[in-house]
Every structure is written in structure tokens, then in C-alpha cells.
Amino acid sequence: MKILIPWWSACLLLLFCLNVLAGRDYYKILGVKRTATTKEIKRAYRKLALKYHPDHNNGDKEAEKKFHDLGAAYEALSDEDQRKIYDQEGEDGLKERQNRGGGGGGGDPFSSFFGGFGFGGGFGGKQGGNERPRGADVTAVIEATLEEIYNGEFVEITRYKAVAKEAPGKRRCNCRMEMRTHQMGGGQFQLFQEEVCDKCANKKYINEERHLEIEIEVGVRHDHTYKFTGEGEPHMEGDAGDLIFKIHELKHNIFERRGDNLYTNITITLQDALNGFKSEITHLDGHKVVVERKKVTPYGLVIEKRNEGMPNHENNNAHGSLFVTVDVEFPKKELTDEQRKVIAGILDQKTIGTFYNGLQPKKKA
């Protein structure tokens, strides 16, 4: 059966598609699908913006263009309202809305992820011999759950930073000690040090609101730090210090993390220890891991589930192992004489009763 579409409907559809595709493809620029979540968009921007920042590319005009394209793409797609307009009307439609007072544009997304680098800042490196004075660094702790570290997360922080602004009057600045000579008479001179200062425009500090975003990267380690250059304490005659965030991994009720491996315990009944058991554990991202054994399970047995540990920080596709230690819960009620006889007949074991030093490794036979 053929379905006929009126010519005018086809034209409208074509015009709509052309309108959407007009301008830059923000999804392609960020390397994400059109169905990407906000978290995926942020992660893609953060990675690519650091790669193409002009300070990393020595005047490469192509890299600079990519950097600016990334900023425009991120601003549009990270905002829910702007993203809807872009999806329906494309870049040109979004710009037209902004020109009519629809908001957006003019921001600096890079500084919200990395601080005030600037194109000549060298990413916090020392520039030359005459080192400018700088304010103190500020260190803050971000507590992250194991779920956030396993899956990755973004944390938004609002900070009030003291920023120097010009004020009326002059102030002493660039003070230094200089040698002076004083003639005493009779061919004698006296040398002494004197503080000499310049006069500079006066400044005062005003608190400004800053919005920062920290990515808790997948698989990040405890005490890992993220530095925001120039977001620390200000210095009246120099540069501001850095703001440093340190990741503190919170303890988990079920899992213990050691490197890329996870450890947990499971308690089973004596009946399950003898007959075998099957159980499921809910992992940090919600998927189920089956822990199963079809034969006798001794107390303290460790079952390894490969590739079910934490993702590696450098290579998220690689995972450690999950180690499950088995605890056996014995029945609390007393057995009757008849039950003891039945169990003894089934197990058919001889009494051992051998004492040994359990804190020393066993000798091989």
C-alpha cells in the first residue's frame, strides 16, 4: 500500500529540517548523541575543552576555533530551555531568540570547570623569572559516595570570592628596600636601608558570586585533587591563589574499596553451606550480580567475580574484581538426640580435634 504525502507537507518538512540543520552541529562538536544526558554533555565538554584550550596549543588557530565552538555548544546544550530551542530551530533560531531577549550567550563555561586560566596563564605554571606575589591557596573537601565514584557525577558549588575593584585615592604599592648613602663629613659616609614605595590606584575587595562545577570522575581515587587556578585568596599586588578541591571517599554499608577491587561479605545458613546457594547483590549502578555455589561452602570462602569491581580511573573500560567472603550462620536452636544421629549418619565424619597455631601459615605436606 502506498502512502501519499501532500506536496505542501513535504515542503514544510524539508524547510523544518533545513532550519534545524542550519548553523553548527553542536552535538557533533561535542561528540555526543542527540539523546545525550546533561551529565554526558558536561563530561564531553570538560574533556575536549581542556584538550583544545589555546594555552595547550601554542597559537594553533584551528584548536582555538574548536575551543570556541565547544563553548557555544556546551552553553546551548547544557541549558534545558536553550537545548529545546536548538533541537527545534537550530543555531540560527537559537541566536534569533537570544537577540530578542531570550537569554543565553556571553558566559565562560571553561572557568566554571577549571578556574580563571586565561589564554596566557599557562595553566598555573610559573612564567619567567620575575615571579609575582600571589595569595594563599584554599583547600576544600568534597565528600563523594561510592555510587558517585562508580558512575561519575557533577557537583555544582556556589562560592563568594573577594575580587579587587578600583577605589578612590592612592595607596602604597611595590614596596622594597633600597640602599641610601648619607655624607657624615670629613670624608665619611653612612650606608643604610630605606623602604621605598610607589603610589598605585587604590583598591577594595568586593565579594562576587562564582558558580563552579566539579566532576567526580569515574573511578577517581580518595584524596584526588582538582585545582581551580586563580580562585583562591586574592593578593592586593599580585595574583590570586588557587582553589583546590580534594575528594574524600565516604564509607559504604555494603562494599569496601581497595584500589580497583571491591570487597563484601555474605551470610548464608548452615543448610545453604551444605546444599549450595544462589543469591543476588545490587551493584553500585543498580545492576544485579549473581553469587552462586552448587557444592559445600566452607566458612570464610572467598568468591571472586571478575570485572565486577570499580572502573579504573585512567581506563574506565577496565574493572577490578568483586570479592565476596562467605560467613556461615549456625542454627541457634538445640538439636534433639535423634537429629544429631541423623546428621552424623549423613556427614559420616570422624572427630578431628587437632590444635594448631592459626596465626602462622600452614606447612605444606
Short mmCIF file of C-alpha atoms in Angstrom, two decimals:
data_model
loop_
_atom_site.label_atom_id
_atom_site.label_comp_id
_atom_site.label_asym_id
_atom_site.label_seq_id
_atom_site.Cartn_x
_atom_site.Cartn_y
_atom_site.Cartn_z
CA MET A 1 0.00 0.00 0.00
CA LYS A 2 1.43 3.40 -0.99
CA ILE A 3 1.10 6.37 1.32
CA LEU A 4 0.91 9.72 -0.47
CA ILE A 5 2.11 12.86 1.29
CA PRO A 6 0.74 16.20 0.01
CA TRP A 7 3.45 18.28 -1.70
CA TRP A 8 2.96 21.16 0.71
CA SER A 9 3.54 18.87 3.73
CA ALA A 10 6.75 17.60 2.17
CA CYS A 11 7.93 21.16 1.61
CA LEU A 12 7.18 22.14 5.19
CA LEU A 13 9.07 19.09 6.44
CA LEU A 14 12.06 19.93 4.24
CA LEU A 15 12.09 23.55 5.42
CA PHE A 16 11.89 22.42 9.04
CA CYS A 17 14.86 20.06 8.59
CA LEU A 18 16.91 22.75 6.84
CA ASN A 19 16.14 25.17 9.65
CA VAL A 20 17.25 22.70 12.32
CA LEU A 21 20.44 21.84 10.46
CA ALA A 22 21.32 25.48 9.80
CA GLY A 23 24.49 26.57 11.56
CA ARG A 24 26.84 24.38 13.57
CA ASP A 25 26.01 20.85 14.73
CA TYR A 26 26.53 21.22 18.47
CA TYR A 27 26.11 17.50 19.13
CA LYS A 28 28.80 16.65 16.58
CA ILE A 29 31.13 19.30 18.03
CA LEU A 30 30.86 17.70 21.48
CA GLY A 31 30.94 14.18 20.08
CA VAL A 32 27.70 13.10 21.77
CA LYS A 33 24.41 11.64 20.59
CA ARG A 34 21.27 13.77 20.36
CA THR A 35 19.88 11.71 23.23
CA ALA A 36 22.88 12.50 25.48
CA THR A 37 22.17 13.35 29.11
CA THR A 38 23.34 16.61 30.70
CA LYS A 39 26.00 14.65 32.58
CA GLU A 40 27.35 13.21 29.30
CA ILE A 41 27.38 16.69 27.73
CA LYS A 42 29.30 18.15 30.66
CA ARG A 43 31.80 15.30 30.64
CA ALA A 44 32.39 15.66 26.88
CA TYR A 45 32.86 19.44 27.13
CA ARG A 46 35.25 19.20 30.07
CA LYS A 47 37.46 16.68 28.27
CA LEU A 48 37.56 18.43 24.89
CA ALA A 49 37.84 21.99 26.23
CA LEU A 50 40.96 21.05 28.16
CA LYS A 51 42.40 19.42 25.03
CA TYR A 52 41.77 22.39 22.70
CA HIS A 53 42.37 25.29 25.09
CA PRO A 54 44.70 27.81 23.39
CA ASP A 55 47.22 27.61 26.24
CA HIS A 56 47.76 23.96 25.31
CA ASN A 57 48.10 24.52 21.58
CA ASN A 58 50.69 27.29 21.04
CA GLY A 59 48.70 29.63 18.83
CA ASP A 60 47.02 26.91 16.75
CA LYS A 61 44.11 28.77 15.15
CA GLU A 62 42.21 25.56 14.39
CA ALA A 63 42.39 24.50 18.04
CA GLU A 64 41.25 27.97 19.11
CA LYS A 65 38.25 27.76 16.78
CA LYS A 66 37.34 24.31 18.14
CA PHE A 67 37.63 25.67 21.67
CA HIS A 68 35.16 28.48 20.95
CA ASP A 69 32.82 26.07 19.14
CA LEU A 70 32.87 23.80 22.20
CA GLY A 71 31.91 26.72 24.45
CA ALA A 72 28.96 27.65 22.25
CA ALA A 73 27.83 24.03 22.01
CA TYR A 74 28.07 23.49 25.76
CA GLU A 75 26.17 26.67 26.64
CA ALA A 76 23.32 25.70 24.33
CA LEU A 77 23.03 22.00 25.19
CA SER A 78 23.65 22.19 28.94
CA ASP A 79 20.66 24.50 29.42
CA GLU A 80 17.34 22.65 29.11
CA ASP A 81 15.41 25.55 27.60
CA GLN A 82 18.12 26.51 25.11
CA ARG A 83 18.55 22.89 24.10
CA LYS A 84 14.85 22.59 23.24
CA ILE A 85 15.06 25.69 21.04
CA TYR A 86 18.22 24.42 19.35
CA ASP A 87 16.69 20.98 18.69
CA GLN A 88 13.67 22.62 17.06
CA GLU A 89 15.19 25.64 15.31
CA GLY A 90 18.96 25.06 15.08
CA GLU A 91 21.75 27.53 15.87
CA ASP A 92 20.25 30.38 13.83
CA GLY A 93 16.92 30.02 15.58
CA LEU A 94 18.63 29.98 18.98
CA LYS A 95 20.61 33.14 18.17
CA GLU A 96 17.46 34.87 16.95
CA ARG A 97 15.71 34.06 20.24
CA GLN A 98 18.72 35.34 22.22
CA ASN A 99 18.82 38.57 20.21
CA ARG A 100 15.14 39.11 21.05
CA GLY A 101 15.98 38.88 24.74
CA GLY A 102 15.70 35.13 25.27
CA GLY A 103 18.89 34.95 27.38
CA GLY A 104 21.98 32.80 26.92
CA GLY A 105 25.38 33.57 25.43
CA GLY A 106 28.31 35.54 26.78
CA GLY A 107 29.25 33.10 29.55
CA ASP A 108 32.57 31.46 30.32
CA PRO A 109 31.89 27.75 30.82
CA PHE A 110 35.59 26.89 30.90
CA SER A 111 36.26 28.93 34.05
CA SER A 112 33.37 27.21 35.83
CA PHE A 113 35.19 23.88 35.36
CA PHE A 114 38.83 24.95 35.71
CA GLY A 115 39.00 28.47 37.15
CA GLY A 116 40.44 31.65 35.64
CA PHE A 117 43.20 30.35 33.41
CA GLY A 118 43.09 32.94 30.64
CA PHE A 119 44.75 32.38 27.27
CA GLY A 120 48.19 33.29 28.58
CA GLY A 121 48.02 31.76 32.03
CA GLY A 122 49.90 28.59 31.22
CA PHE A 123 47.52 26.56 33.39
CA GLY A 124 49.10 27.60 36.66
CA GLY A 125 52.73 27.26 35.54
CA LYS A 126 55.40 29.77 36.51
CA GLN A 127 56.03 32.33 33.79
CA GLY A 128 59.60 33.61 33.74
CA GLY A 129 61.94 34.84 36.44
CA ASN A 130 60.11 37.86 37.97
CA GLU A 131 57.54 35.94 39.92
CA ARG A 132 54.54 37.96 41.01
CA PRO A 133 53.32 37.68 44.59
CA ARG A 134 50.22 35.55 44.98
CA GLY A 135 47.51 34.94 47.51
CA ALA A 136 47.16 31.79 49.59
CA ASP A 137 45.70 28.58 48.21
CA VAL A 138 42.36 27.43 49.61
CA THR A 139 41.65 23.73 50.05
CA ALA A 140 38.12 22.35 50.41
CA VAL A 141 36.91 18.78 50.82
CA ILE A 142 34.20 17.18 48.66
CA GLU A 143 32.68 14.03 50.15
CA ALA A 144 31.76 11.52 47.45
CA THR A 145 29.78 8.31 47.80
CA LEU A 146 30.99 5.09 46.22
CA GLU A 147 27.98 5.25 43.88
CA GLU A 148 29.07 8.71 42.66
CA ILE A 149 32.62 7.49 42.06
CA TYR A 150 31.45 4.34 40.27
CA ASN A 151 29.04 6.18 37.95
CA GLY A 152 30.60 9.64 37.80
CA GLU A 153 28.86 12.81 38.93
CA PHE A 154 28.98 16.60 38.71
CA VAL A 155 28.85 18.80 41.80
CA GLU A 156 27.78 22.44 41.49
CA ILE A 157 29.30 24.86 44.01
CA THR A 158 28.39 28.50 44.61
CA ARG A 159 31.27 30.49 46.07
CA TYR A 160 31.65 34.11 47.08
CA LYS A 161 35.12 35.27 46.04
CA ALA A 162 36.80 38.52 47.11
CA VAL A 163 37.66 40.45 43.93
CA ALA A 164 39.75 43.65 43.91
CA LYS A 165 37.99 46.69 42.42
CA GLU A 166 39.32 50.20 41.88
CA ALA A 167 38.52 52.70 44.64
CA PRO A 168 39.10 56.45 45.09
CA GLY A 169 42.54 57.64 46.19
CA LYS A 170 46.04 56.19 46.08
CA ARG A 171 47.85 53.51 48.07
CA ARG A 172 51.42 52.49 48.71
CA CYS A 173 52.49 49.60 46.50
CA ASN A 174 55.52 47.75 45.14
CA CYS A 175 57.41 48.48 48.35
CA ARG A 176 61.07 47.44 48.50
CA MET A 177 64.23 48.18 50.49
CA GLU A 178 66.86 50.36 48.80
CA MET A 179 70.33 51.39 49.93
CA ARG A 180 70.89 55.06 50.75
CA THR A 181 74.15 56.99 51.35
CA HIS A 182 74.46 59.79 53.91
CA GLN A 183 77.56 62.05 53.97
CA MET A 184 78.79 62.46 57.55
CA GLY A 185 81.58 64.94 56.82
CA GLY A 186 85.30 64.51 56.96
CA GLY A 187 85.18 62.08 54.09
CA GLN A 188 82.90 59.67 55.96
CA PHE A 189 79.71 58.19 54.60
CA GLN A 190 76.95 56.16 56.20
CA LEU A 191 75.06 53.43 54.32
CA PHE A 192 71.54 52.50 55.39
CA GLN A 193 68.42 50.81 54.05
CA GLU A 194 65.22 52.69 53.40
CA GLU A 195 61.78 51.43 52.37
CA VAL A 196 60.67 52.90 49.06
CA CYS A 197 57.13 52.52 47.71
CA ASP A 198 55.26 53.52 44.60
CA LYS A 199 51.83 55.09 44.52
CA CYS A 200 49.17 52.97 42.85
CA ALA A 201 45.45 53.28 42.29
CA ASN A 202 43.55 52.32 45.41
CA LYS A 203 41.62 49.04 45.52
CA LYS A 204 38.94 47.49 47.65
CA TYR A 205 37.64 43.94 47.85
CA ILE A 206 34.08 43.10 46.83
CA ASN A 207 32.55 39.64 47.14
CA GLU A 208 31.35 38.26 43.82
CA GLU A 209 29.26 35.13 43.33
CA ARG A 210 31.02 32.40 41.36
CA HIS A 211 29.48 29.15 40.10
CA LEU A 212 31.89 26.25 39.81
CA GLU A 213 31.34 22.68 38.65
CA ILE A 214 33.50 19.78 39.82
CA GLU A 215 33.38 16.47 38.01
CA ILE A 216 33.69 13.45 40.27
CA GLU A 217 35.36 11.36 37.61
CA VAL A 218 34.56 7.68 37.18
CA GLY A 219 36.92 5.61 39.33
CA VAL A 220 38.61 8.62 40.95
CA ARG A 221 40.75 7.78 43.99
CA HIS A 222 40.46 9.01 47.57
CA ASP A 223 42.36 12.32 48.11
CA HIS A 224 42.45 13.10 44.37
CA THR A 225 42.57 16.88 43.85
CA TYR A 226 41.02 19.28 41.35
CA LYS A 227 42.62 22.72 41.00
CA PHE A 228 40.79 25.91 40.02
CA THR A 229 43.51 28.39 39.13
CA GLY A 230 43.07 31.91 40.45
CA GLU A 231 40.03 31.09 42.58
CA GLY A 232 41.85 31.15 45.94
CA GLU A 233 42.71 34.07 48.25
CA PRO A 234 43.40 37.37 46.45
CA HIS A 235 46.63 39.39 46.70
CA MET A 236 46.45 43.17 46.50
CA GLU A 237 49.66 43.45 44.48
CA GLY A 238 49.70 40.12 42.67
CA ASP A 239 47.69 37.11 41.58
CA ALA A 240 45.06 35.19 43.46
CA GLY A 241 45.95 31.77 44.81
CA ASP A 242 44.29 28.56 43.71
CA LEU A 243 41.17 26.83 44.97
CA ILE A 244 41.83 23.12 45.44
CA PHE A 245 39.11 20.54 45.94
CA LYS A 246 40.06 17.22 47.50
CA ILE A 247 37.89 14.13 47.04
CA HIS A 248 37.11 12.19 50.22
CA GLU A 249 35.53 8.81 49.57
CA LEU A 250 32.77 8.01 52.06
CA LYS A 251 32.49 4.57 53.67
CA HIS A 252 29.85 2.28 52.18
CA ASN A 253 27.49 -0.04 54.05
CA ILE A 254 27.98 -2.99 51.69
CA PHE A 255 31.22 -2.54 49.75
CA GLU A 256 34.79 -1.84 50.80
CA ARG A 257 37.05 -0.41 48.13
CA ARG A 258 40.76 -1.23 47.84
CA GLY A 259 42.27 0.09 44.66
CA ASP A 260 40.03 -1.05 41.83
CA ASN A 261 38.73 -4.08 43.75
CA LEU A 262 35.56 -4.26 45.85
CA TYR A 263 35.03 -6.46 48.91
CA THR A 264 31.84 -7.56 50.61
CA ASN A 265 30.53 -10.36 52.83
CA ILE A 266 27.51 -12.61 52.51
CA THR A 267 25.94 -14.57 55.38
CA ILE A 268 24.36 -17.91 54.48
CA THR A 269 22.74 -20.58 56.63
CA LEU A 270 24.42 -23.86 57.51
CA GLN A 271 21.83 -25.54 55.31
CA ASP A 272 22.88 -23.40 52.34
CA ALA A 273 26.54 -24.03 53.15
CA LEU A 274 25.94 -27.77 52.83
CA ASN A 275 23.48 -27.80 49.94
CA GLY A 276 24.65 -24.84 47.86
CA PHE A 277 23.08 -21.41 47.44
CA LYS A 278 22.29 -18.69 44.93
CA SER A 279 21.90 -15.01 45.78
CA GLU A 280 21.93 -11.60 44.08
CA ILE A 281 23.65 -8.41 45.15
CA THR A 282 22.68 -4.99 43.81
CA HIS A 283 25.75 -3.23 42.43
CA LEU A 284 26.60 0.47 42.64
CA ASP A 285 24.89 1.26 39.33
CA GLY A 286 21.83 -0.90 40.04
CA HIS A 287 22.71 -4.00 38.02
CA LYS A 288 22.47 -7.40 39.69
CA VAL A 289 25.44 -9.67 40.35
CA VAL A 290 24.69 -13.35 40.92
CA VAL A 291 26.69 -15.12 43.65
CA GLU A 292 26.20 -18.86 43.37
CA ARG A 293 27.75 -22.11 44.60
CA LYS A 294 26.42 -25.63 43.96
CA LYS A 295 28.57 -27.57 46.41
CA VAL A 296 29.63 -27.44 50.06
CA THR A 297 30.77 -23.94 51.01
CA PRO A 298 33.27 -23.67 53.86
CA TYR A 299 33.18 -20.75 56.27
CA GLY A 300 35.45 -17.92 55.06
CA LEU A 301 35.47 -18.97 51.42
CA VAL A 302 36.20 -16.05 49.09
CA ILE A 303 34.35 -16.00 45.76
CA GLU A 304 35.84 -13.75 43.07
CA LYS A 305 33.58 -12.08 40.49
CA ARG A 306 35.89 -10.74 37.81
CA ASN A 307 35.23 -7.35 36.17
CA GLU A 308 32.64 -6.52 38.84
CA GLY A 309 34.91 -4.20 40.82
CA MET A 310 35.48 -0.46 40.41
CA PRO A 311 36.23 1.06 37.00
CA ASN A 312 39.83 2.16 36.59
CA HIS A 313 40.29 5.94 36.75
CA GLU A 314 42.59 6.09 33.71
CA ASN A 315 40.72 3.47 31.67
CA ASN A 316 37.03 3.30 32.54
CA ASN A 317 36.56 0.18 30.41
CA ALA A 318 38.79 -1.82 32.76
CA HIS A 319 37.30 -3.02 36.05
CA GLY A 320 38.72 -4.71 39.11
CA SER A 321 37.18 -7.74 40.79
CA LEU A 322 34.45 -8.12 43.39
CA PHE A 323 35.49 -10.46 46.24
CA VAL A 324 32.67 -12.00 48.27
CA THR A 325 33.60 -13.60 51.61
CA VAL A 326 31.14 -16.18 52.88
CA ASP A 327 30.01 -16.22 56.52
CA VAL A 328 28.04 -19.24 57.75
CA GLU A 329 25.35 -18.74 60.38
CA PHE A 330 24.83 -21.80 62.54
CA PRO A 331 21.36 -22.72 63.85
CA LYS A 332 20.61 -21.26 67.26
CA LYS A 333 18.21 -23.96 68.44
CA GLU A 334 19.47 -27.13 70.07
CA LEU A 335 19.21 -30.41 68.18
CA THR A 336 17.49 -33.49 69.56
CA ASP A 337 19.43 -36.73 70.02
CA GLU A 338 17.61 -38.20 67.04
CA GLN A 339 18.57 -35.21 64.84
CA ARG A 340 22.22 -35.50 65.89
CA LYS A 341 22.25 -39.17 64.90
CA VAL A 342 20.73 -38.36 61.52
CA ILE A 343 23.28 -35.60 60.82
CA ALA A 344 26.19 -37.78 61.96
CA GLY A 345 24.99 -40.55 59.66
CA ILE A 346 24.71 -38.20 56.70
CA LEU A 347 28.08 -36.47 57.18
CA ASP A 348 29.96 -39.61 58.21
CA GLN A 349 32.94 -37.62 59.59
CA LYS A 350 35.49 -38.56 62.20
CA THR A 351 36.26 -36.22 65.09
CA ILE A 352 39.48 -34.28 64.40
CA GLY A 353 40.16 -32.07 67.43
CA THR A 354 43.67 -31.06 66.28
CA PHE A 355 45.13 -27.87 67.77
CA TYR A 356 47.48 -25.65 65.73
CA ASN A 357 48.77 -22.07 65.57
CA GLY A 358 46.25 -20.42 63.28
CA LEU A 359 48.24 -17.17 63.13
CA GLN A 360 51.10 -18.91 61.32
CA PRO A 361 50.95 -20.13 57.71
CA LYS A 362 50.19 -23.80 57.39
CA LYS A 363 53.11 -26.05 56.44
CA LYS A 364 52.80 -27.87 53.16
CA ALA A 365 52.55 -31.62 53.49
#
